[in-house]
Short mmCIF file of C-alpha atoms and ligand atoms in Angstrom, two decimals:
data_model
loop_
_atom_site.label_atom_id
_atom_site.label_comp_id
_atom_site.label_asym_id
_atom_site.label_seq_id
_atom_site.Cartn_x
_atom_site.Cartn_y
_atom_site.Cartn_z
CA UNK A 1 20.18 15.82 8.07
CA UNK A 2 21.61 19.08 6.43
CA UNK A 3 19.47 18.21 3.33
CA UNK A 4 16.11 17.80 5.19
CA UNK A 5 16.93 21.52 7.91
CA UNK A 6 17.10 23.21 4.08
CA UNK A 7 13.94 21.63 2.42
CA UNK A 8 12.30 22.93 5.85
CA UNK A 9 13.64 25.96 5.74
CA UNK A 10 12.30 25.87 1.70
CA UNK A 11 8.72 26.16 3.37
CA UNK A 12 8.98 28.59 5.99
CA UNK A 13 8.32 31.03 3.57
CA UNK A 14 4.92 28.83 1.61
CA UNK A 15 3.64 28.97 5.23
CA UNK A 16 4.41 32.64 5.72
CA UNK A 17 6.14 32.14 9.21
CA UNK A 18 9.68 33.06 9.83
CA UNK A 19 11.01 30.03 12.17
CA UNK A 20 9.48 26.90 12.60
CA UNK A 21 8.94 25.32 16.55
CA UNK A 22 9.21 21.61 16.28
CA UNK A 23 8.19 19.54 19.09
CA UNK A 24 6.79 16.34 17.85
CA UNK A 25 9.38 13.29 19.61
CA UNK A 26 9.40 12.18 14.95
CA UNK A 27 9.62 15.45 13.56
CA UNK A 28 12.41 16.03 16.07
CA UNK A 29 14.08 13.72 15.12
CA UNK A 30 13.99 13.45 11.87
CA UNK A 31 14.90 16.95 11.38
CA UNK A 32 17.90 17.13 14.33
CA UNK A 33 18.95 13.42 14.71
CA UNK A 34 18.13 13.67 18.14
CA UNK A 35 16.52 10.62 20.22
CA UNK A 36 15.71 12.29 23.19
CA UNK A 37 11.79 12.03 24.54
CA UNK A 38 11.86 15.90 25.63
CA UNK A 39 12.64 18.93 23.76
CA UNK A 40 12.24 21.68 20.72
CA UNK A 41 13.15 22.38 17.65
CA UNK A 42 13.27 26.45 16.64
CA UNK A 43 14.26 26.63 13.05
CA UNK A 44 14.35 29.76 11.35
CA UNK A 45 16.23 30.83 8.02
CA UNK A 46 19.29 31.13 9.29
CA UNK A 47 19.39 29.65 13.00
CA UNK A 48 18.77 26.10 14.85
CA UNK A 49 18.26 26.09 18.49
CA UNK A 50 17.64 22.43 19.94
CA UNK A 51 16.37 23.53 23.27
CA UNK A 52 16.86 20.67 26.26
CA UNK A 53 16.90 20.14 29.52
CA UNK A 54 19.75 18.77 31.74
CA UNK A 55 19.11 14.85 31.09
CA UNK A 56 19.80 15.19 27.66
CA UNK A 57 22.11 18.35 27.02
CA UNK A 58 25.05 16.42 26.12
CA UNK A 59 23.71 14.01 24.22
CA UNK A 60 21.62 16.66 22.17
CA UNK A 61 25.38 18.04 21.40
CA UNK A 62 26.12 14.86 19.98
CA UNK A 63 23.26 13.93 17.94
CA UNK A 64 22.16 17.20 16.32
CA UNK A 65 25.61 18.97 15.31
CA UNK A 66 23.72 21.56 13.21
CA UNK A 67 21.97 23.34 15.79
CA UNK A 68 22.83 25.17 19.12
CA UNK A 69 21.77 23.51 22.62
CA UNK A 70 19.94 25.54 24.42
CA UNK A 71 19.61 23.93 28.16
CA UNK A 72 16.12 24.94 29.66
CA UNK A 73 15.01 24.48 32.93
CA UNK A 74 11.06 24.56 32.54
CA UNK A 75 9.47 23.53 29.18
CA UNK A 76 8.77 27.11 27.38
CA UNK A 77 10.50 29.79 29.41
CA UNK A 78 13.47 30.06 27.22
CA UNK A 79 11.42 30.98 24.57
CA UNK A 80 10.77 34.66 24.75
CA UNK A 81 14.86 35.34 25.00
CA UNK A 82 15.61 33.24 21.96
CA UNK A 83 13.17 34.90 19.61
CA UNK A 84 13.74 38.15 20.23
CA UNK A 85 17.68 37.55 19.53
CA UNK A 86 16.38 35.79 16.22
CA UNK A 87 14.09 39.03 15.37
CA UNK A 88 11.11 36.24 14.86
CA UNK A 89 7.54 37.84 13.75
CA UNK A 90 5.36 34.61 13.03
CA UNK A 91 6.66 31.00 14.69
CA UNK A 92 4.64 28.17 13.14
CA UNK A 93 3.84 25.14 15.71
CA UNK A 94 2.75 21.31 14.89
CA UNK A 95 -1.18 22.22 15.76
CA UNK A 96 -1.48 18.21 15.85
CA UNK A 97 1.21 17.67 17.94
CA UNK A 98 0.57 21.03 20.64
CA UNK A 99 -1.51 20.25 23.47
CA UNK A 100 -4.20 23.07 24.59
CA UNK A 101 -2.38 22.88 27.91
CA UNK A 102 1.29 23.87 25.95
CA UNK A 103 -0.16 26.22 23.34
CA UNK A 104 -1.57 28.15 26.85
CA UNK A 105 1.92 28.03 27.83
CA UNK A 106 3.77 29.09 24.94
CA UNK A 107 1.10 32.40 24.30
CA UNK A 108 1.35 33.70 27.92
CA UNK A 109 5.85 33.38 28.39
CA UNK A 110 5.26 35.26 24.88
CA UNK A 111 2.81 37.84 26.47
CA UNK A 112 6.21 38.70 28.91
CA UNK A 113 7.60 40.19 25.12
CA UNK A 114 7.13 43.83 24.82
CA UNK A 115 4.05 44.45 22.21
CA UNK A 116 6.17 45.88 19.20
CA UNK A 117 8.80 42.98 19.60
CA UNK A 118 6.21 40.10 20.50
CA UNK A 119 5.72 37.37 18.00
CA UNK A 120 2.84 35.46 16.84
CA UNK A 121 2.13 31.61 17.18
CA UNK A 122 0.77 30.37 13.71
CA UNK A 123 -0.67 27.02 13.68
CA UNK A 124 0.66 24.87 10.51
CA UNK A 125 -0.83 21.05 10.03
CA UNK A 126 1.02 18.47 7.65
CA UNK A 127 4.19 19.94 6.49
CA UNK A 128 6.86 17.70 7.66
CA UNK A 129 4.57 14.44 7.53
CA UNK A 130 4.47 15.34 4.09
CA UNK A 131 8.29 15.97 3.64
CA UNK A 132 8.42 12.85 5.84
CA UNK A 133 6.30 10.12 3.50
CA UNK A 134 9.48 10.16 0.67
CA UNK A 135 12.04 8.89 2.24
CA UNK A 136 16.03 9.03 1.43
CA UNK A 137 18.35 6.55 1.01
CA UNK A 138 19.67 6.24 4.69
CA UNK A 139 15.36 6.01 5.80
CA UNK A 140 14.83 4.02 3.13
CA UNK A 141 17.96 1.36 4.64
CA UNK A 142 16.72 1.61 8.05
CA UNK A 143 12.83 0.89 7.07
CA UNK A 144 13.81 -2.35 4.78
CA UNK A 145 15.99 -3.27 8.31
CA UNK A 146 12.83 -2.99 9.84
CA UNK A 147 10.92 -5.00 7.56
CA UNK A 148 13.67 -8.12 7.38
CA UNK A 149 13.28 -8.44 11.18
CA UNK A 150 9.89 -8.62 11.12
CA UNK A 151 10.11 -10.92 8.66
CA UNK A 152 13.14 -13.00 10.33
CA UNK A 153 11.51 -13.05 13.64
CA UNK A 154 7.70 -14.22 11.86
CA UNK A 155 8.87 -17.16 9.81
CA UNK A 156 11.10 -18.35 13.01
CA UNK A 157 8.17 -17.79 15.13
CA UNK A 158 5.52 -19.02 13.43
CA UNK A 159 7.01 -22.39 12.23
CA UNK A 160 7.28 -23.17 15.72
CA UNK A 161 3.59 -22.85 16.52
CA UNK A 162 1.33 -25.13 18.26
CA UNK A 163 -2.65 -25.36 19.30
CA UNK A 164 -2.67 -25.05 23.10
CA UNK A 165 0.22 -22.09 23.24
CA UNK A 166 -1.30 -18.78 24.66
CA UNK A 167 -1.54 -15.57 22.37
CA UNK A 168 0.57 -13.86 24.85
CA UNK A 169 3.48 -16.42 25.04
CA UNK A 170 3.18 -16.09 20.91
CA UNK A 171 3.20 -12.12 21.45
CA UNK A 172 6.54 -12.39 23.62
CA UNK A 173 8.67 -15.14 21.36
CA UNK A 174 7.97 -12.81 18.44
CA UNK A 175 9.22 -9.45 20.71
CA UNK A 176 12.10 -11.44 21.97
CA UNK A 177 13.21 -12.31 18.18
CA UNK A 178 12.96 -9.48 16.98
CA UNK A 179 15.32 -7.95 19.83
CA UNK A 180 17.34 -10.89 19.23
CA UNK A 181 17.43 -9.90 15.62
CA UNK A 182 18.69 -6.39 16.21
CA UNK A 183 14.92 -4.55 16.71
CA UNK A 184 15.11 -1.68 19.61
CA UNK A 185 11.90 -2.44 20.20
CA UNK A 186 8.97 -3.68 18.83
CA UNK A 187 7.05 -0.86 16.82
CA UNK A 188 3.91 -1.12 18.37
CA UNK A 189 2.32 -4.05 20.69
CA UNK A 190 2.09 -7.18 18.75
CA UNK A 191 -1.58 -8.12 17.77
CA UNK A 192 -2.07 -12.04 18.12
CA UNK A 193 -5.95 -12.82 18.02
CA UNK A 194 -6.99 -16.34 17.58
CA UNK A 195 -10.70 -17.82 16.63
CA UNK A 196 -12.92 -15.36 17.27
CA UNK A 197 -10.73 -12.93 18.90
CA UNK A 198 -9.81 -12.19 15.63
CA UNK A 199 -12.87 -10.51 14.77
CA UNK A 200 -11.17 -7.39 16.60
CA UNK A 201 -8.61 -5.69 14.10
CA UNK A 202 -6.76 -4.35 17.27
CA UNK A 203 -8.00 -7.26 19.74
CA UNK A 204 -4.73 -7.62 22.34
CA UNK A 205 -3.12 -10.80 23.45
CA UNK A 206 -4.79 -12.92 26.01
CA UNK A 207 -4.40 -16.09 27.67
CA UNK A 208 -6.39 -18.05 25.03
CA UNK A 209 -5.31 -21.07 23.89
CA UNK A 210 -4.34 -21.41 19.85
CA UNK A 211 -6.61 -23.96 18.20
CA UNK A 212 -5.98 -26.17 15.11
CA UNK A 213 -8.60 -25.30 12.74
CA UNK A 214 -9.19 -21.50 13.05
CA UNK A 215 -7.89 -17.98 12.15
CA UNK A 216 -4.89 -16.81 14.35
CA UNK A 217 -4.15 -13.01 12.92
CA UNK A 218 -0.32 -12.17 13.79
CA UNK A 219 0.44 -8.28 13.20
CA UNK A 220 3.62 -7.27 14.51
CA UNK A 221 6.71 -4.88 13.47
CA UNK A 222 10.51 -4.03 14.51
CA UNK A 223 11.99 -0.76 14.97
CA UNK A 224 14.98 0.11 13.87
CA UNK A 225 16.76 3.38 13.98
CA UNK A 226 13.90 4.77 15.06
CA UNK A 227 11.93 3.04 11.66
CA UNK A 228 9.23 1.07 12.28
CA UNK A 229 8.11 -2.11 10.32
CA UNK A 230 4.34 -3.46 10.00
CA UNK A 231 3.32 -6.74 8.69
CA UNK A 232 0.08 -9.34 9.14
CA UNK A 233 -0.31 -12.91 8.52
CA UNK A 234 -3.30 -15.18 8.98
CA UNK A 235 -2.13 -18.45 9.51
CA UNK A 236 -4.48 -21.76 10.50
CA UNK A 237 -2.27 -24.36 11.84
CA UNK A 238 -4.80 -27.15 10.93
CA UNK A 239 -6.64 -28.47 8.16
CA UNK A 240 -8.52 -25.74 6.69
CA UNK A 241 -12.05 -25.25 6.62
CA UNK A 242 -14.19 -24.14 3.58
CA UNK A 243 -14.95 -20.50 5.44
CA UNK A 244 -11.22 -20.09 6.07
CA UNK A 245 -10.57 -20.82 2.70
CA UNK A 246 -12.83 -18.57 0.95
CA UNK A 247 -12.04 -15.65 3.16
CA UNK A 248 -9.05 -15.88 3.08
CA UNK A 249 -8.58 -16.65 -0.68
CA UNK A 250 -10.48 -12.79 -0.60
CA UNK A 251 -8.54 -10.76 1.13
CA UNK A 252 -5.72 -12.58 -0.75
CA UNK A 253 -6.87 -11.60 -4.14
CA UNK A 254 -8.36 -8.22 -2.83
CA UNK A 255 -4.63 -7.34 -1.46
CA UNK A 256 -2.90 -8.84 -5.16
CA UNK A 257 -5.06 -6.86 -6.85
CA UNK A 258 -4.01 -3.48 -4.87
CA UNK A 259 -0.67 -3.71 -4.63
CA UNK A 260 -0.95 -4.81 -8.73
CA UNK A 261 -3.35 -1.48 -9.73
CA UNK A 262 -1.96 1.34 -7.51
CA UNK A 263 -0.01 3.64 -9.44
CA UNK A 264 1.60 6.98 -8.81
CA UNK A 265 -0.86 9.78 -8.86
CA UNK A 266 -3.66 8.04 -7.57
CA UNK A 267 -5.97 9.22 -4.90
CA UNK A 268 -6.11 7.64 -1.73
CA UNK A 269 -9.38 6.60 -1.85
CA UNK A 270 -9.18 5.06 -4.90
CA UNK A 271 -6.58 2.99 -3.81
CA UNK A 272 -8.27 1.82 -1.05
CA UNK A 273 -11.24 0.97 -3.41
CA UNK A 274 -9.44 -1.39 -5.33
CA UNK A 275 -9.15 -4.04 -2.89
CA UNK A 276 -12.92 -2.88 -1.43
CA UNK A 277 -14.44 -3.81 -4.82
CA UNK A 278 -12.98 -7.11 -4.73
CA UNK A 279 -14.08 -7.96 -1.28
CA UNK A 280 -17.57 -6.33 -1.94
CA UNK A 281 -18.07 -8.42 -4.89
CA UNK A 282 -17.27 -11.56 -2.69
CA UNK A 283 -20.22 -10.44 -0.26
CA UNK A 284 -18.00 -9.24 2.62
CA UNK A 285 -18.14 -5.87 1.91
CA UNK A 286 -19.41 -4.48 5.26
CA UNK A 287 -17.00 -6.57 6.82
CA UNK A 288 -14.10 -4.57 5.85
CA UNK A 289 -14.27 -1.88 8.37
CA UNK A 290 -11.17 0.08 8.08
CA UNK A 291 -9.11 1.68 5.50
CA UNK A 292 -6.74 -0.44 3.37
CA UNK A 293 -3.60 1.39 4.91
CA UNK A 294 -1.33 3.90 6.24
CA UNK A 295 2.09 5.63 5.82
CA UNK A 296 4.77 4.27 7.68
CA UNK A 297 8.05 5.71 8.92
CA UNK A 298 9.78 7.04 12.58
CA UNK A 299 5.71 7.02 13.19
CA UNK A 300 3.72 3.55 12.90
CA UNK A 301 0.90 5.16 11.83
CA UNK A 302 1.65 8.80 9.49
CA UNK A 303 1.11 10.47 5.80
CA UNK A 304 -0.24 9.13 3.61
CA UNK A 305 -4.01 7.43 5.08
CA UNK A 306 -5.02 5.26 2.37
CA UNK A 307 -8.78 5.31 3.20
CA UNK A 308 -12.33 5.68 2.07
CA UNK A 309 -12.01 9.35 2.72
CA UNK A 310 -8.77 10.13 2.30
CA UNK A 311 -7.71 12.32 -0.49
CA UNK A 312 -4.09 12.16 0.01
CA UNK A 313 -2.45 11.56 -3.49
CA UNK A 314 -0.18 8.38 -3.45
CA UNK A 315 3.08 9.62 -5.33
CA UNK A 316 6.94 8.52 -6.26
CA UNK A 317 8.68 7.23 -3.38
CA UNK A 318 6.07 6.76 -0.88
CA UNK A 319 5.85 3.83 1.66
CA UNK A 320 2.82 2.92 3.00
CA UNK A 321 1.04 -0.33 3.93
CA UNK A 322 -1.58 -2.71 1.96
CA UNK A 323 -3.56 -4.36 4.37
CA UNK A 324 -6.99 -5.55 3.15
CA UNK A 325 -9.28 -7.39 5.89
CA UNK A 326 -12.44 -9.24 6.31
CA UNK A 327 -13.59 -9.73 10.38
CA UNK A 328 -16.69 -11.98 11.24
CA UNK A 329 -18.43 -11.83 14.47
CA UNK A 330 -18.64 -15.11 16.25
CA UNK A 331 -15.88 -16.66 13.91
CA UNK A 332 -13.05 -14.70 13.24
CA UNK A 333 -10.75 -12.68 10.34
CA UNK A 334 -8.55 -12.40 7.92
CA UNK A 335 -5.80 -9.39 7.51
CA UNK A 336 -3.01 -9.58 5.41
CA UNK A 337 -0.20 -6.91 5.61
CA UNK A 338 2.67 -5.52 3.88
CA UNK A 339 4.39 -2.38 3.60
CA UNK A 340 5.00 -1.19 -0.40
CA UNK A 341 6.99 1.91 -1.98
CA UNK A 342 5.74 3.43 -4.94
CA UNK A 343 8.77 2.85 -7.40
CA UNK A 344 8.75 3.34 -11.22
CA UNK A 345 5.13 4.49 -10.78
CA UNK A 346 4.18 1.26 -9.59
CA UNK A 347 3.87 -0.43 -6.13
CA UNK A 348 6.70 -2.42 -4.97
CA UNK A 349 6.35 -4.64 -2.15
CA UNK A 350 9.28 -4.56 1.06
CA UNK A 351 7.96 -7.52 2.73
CA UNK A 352 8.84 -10.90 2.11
CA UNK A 353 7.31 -13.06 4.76
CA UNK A 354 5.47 -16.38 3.88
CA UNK A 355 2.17 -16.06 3.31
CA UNK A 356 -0.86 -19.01 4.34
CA UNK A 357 -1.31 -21.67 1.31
CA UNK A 358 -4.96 -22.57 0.94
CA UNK A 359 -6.26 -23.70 -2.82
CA UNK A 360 -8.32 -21.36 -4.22
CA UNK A 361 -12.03 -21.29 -3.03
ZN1 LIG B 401 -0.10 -3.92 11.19
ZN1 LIG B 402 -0.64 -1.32 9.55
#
């Protein structure tokens, strides 16, 4: 925690500001160690204020041992004493985590300041996702935690499935194994979409009934210390048909092929072409509708976006997901997920749950 308060405090002066106010529930965490769902961060050079209210003062003490509680009764009015005591000039704020609403809020308790002592608010975008994308040993123990629970809970789960059990009983045996298997939750709401609900990439669990010969699309994750874990499966739980076979056999070889070619230094974008190519040469190509994947840490979704058009450069030490997909109106999709780090220049892949056999189309 000491380690990642100094490589902030490294930046305060790249982003010309002379404390930083953290308020983002992840970046809050990460920075402070502490859990709590209310609060902020107000790092400067030399100072560390965690400022709380009652519910979690105490606790705050606890968790974040490098910084001084300060308890606050409304949400910004202990501002204005605090950074005149730490002589701040310019405070940089998250500008995508500050609503309109709180930014109004923070500028007029500053207004109370007297002009010649009154500091700015500087908006800053990106810093501490980007500290946030390389993760240390203690992240990196928690994530892979993550990922065998998901992986635990899936094979369990999914060798126990039947045609006529509903996509929201599946949704709920996975959530309970994964608690069972030490997850504090699940890291986002499980996605199981069967036949043609799987057309929908984010389609939510219903009382449909599984069927024997279509796509069922399972995409589900564990947190874990706060570290979330993301993985898909296709699965057909009866004989499979020639559609299901060569679709699948795509995004199969279109994911391979990614996680074979991405290398440190690469664009985003280019990344994310590697598996396009393959799935555009099968003749699905405008059936691949979303980017091939996304950073993944205290956040399910952060730095980097590996997209059509992102140009986020995938380096050393980053862990983000590879998760190709081909949807079909009327019939269904395919997505296959896992979560890689790039290690040794190359990518490495975390997840280890069993993937669908089908012979090659
Ligand atoms: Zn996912
Ligand atoms: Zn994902």
């Amino acid at each position: 925690m000491t380690a990642r308060l100094e490589r902030l405090r490294q930046l305060l002066g790249e982003l010309s500001v002379d404390a930083m106010l953290v308020s983002s529930p992840e970046n809050r965490r990460y920075l402070s160690g502490f859990t709590g769902s209310a609060g902020y961060l107000l790092i400067s050079k030399d100072d560390a204020v965690l400022a709380t209210d009652f519910r979690y003062v105490e606790q705050a003490g606890r968790q974040a041992p490098a910084f001084r509680v300060e308890r606050i009764a409304g949400d910004t009015d202990w501002l204005p004493n605090v950074a005149v005591s730490m002589k701040l000039k310019r405070i940089g704020f998250e500008a995508t985590s500050v609503t309109f609403s709180q930014h109004a809020a923070l500028a007029e308790v500053l207004e109370g300041i007297s002009a010649g002592e009154r500091p700015e608010l500087v908006p800053t975008k990106g810093l501490l996702v980007a500290l946030r994308a390389i993760k240390d040993s203690i992240e990196m123990e928690a994530t892979q935690r993550a990922i065998d629970i998901g992986d635990a809970a899936f094979e369990k789960v999914s060798a126990t499935l039947q045609p006529g059990m509903t996509e929201r009983y599946v949704a709920w045996e996975l959530e309970r194994s994964m608690r069972e298997l030490g997850a504090e939750s699940t890291s986002f709401d499980i996605i199981i979409a069967s036949g043609p609900n799987s057309a929908l990439p984010h389609h939510r669990p219903s009382d449909r009934e599984l069927r024997a010969t279509e796509p069922i699309v399972i995409d589900m994750g564990a947190r874990y210390q706060g570290y979330c874990s993301d993985l898909t499966r296709t699965l057909c739980l009866g004989p499979v048909d020639d559609t299901f076979r060569e679709v699948y056999s795509t995004v199969l070889r279109a994911q391979q092929y990614a996680m074979a070619e991405v290398t440190d230094g690469m664009q985003a974008n280019a990344a994310d072409g590697l598996a396009r190519t393959v799935i555009e040469e099968a003749g699905y190509g405008d059936k691949f509708g979303h980017g091939l994947g996304h950073g993944v840490g205290l956040a399910i979704h952060e730095f980097p976006s590996v997209g059509q058009r992102s140009s986020d450069v995938l380096t050393e030490g980053m862990v983000f997901t590879i998760e190709p997909g081909i949807y079909i109106s009327g019939w269904g999709g395919v997505r296959i997920e896992d979560i890689v780090i790039l290690e040794n220049g190359k990518a490495r892949c975390l997840s280890h749950a069993r993937k669908q056999a089908v012979d090659a189309a």
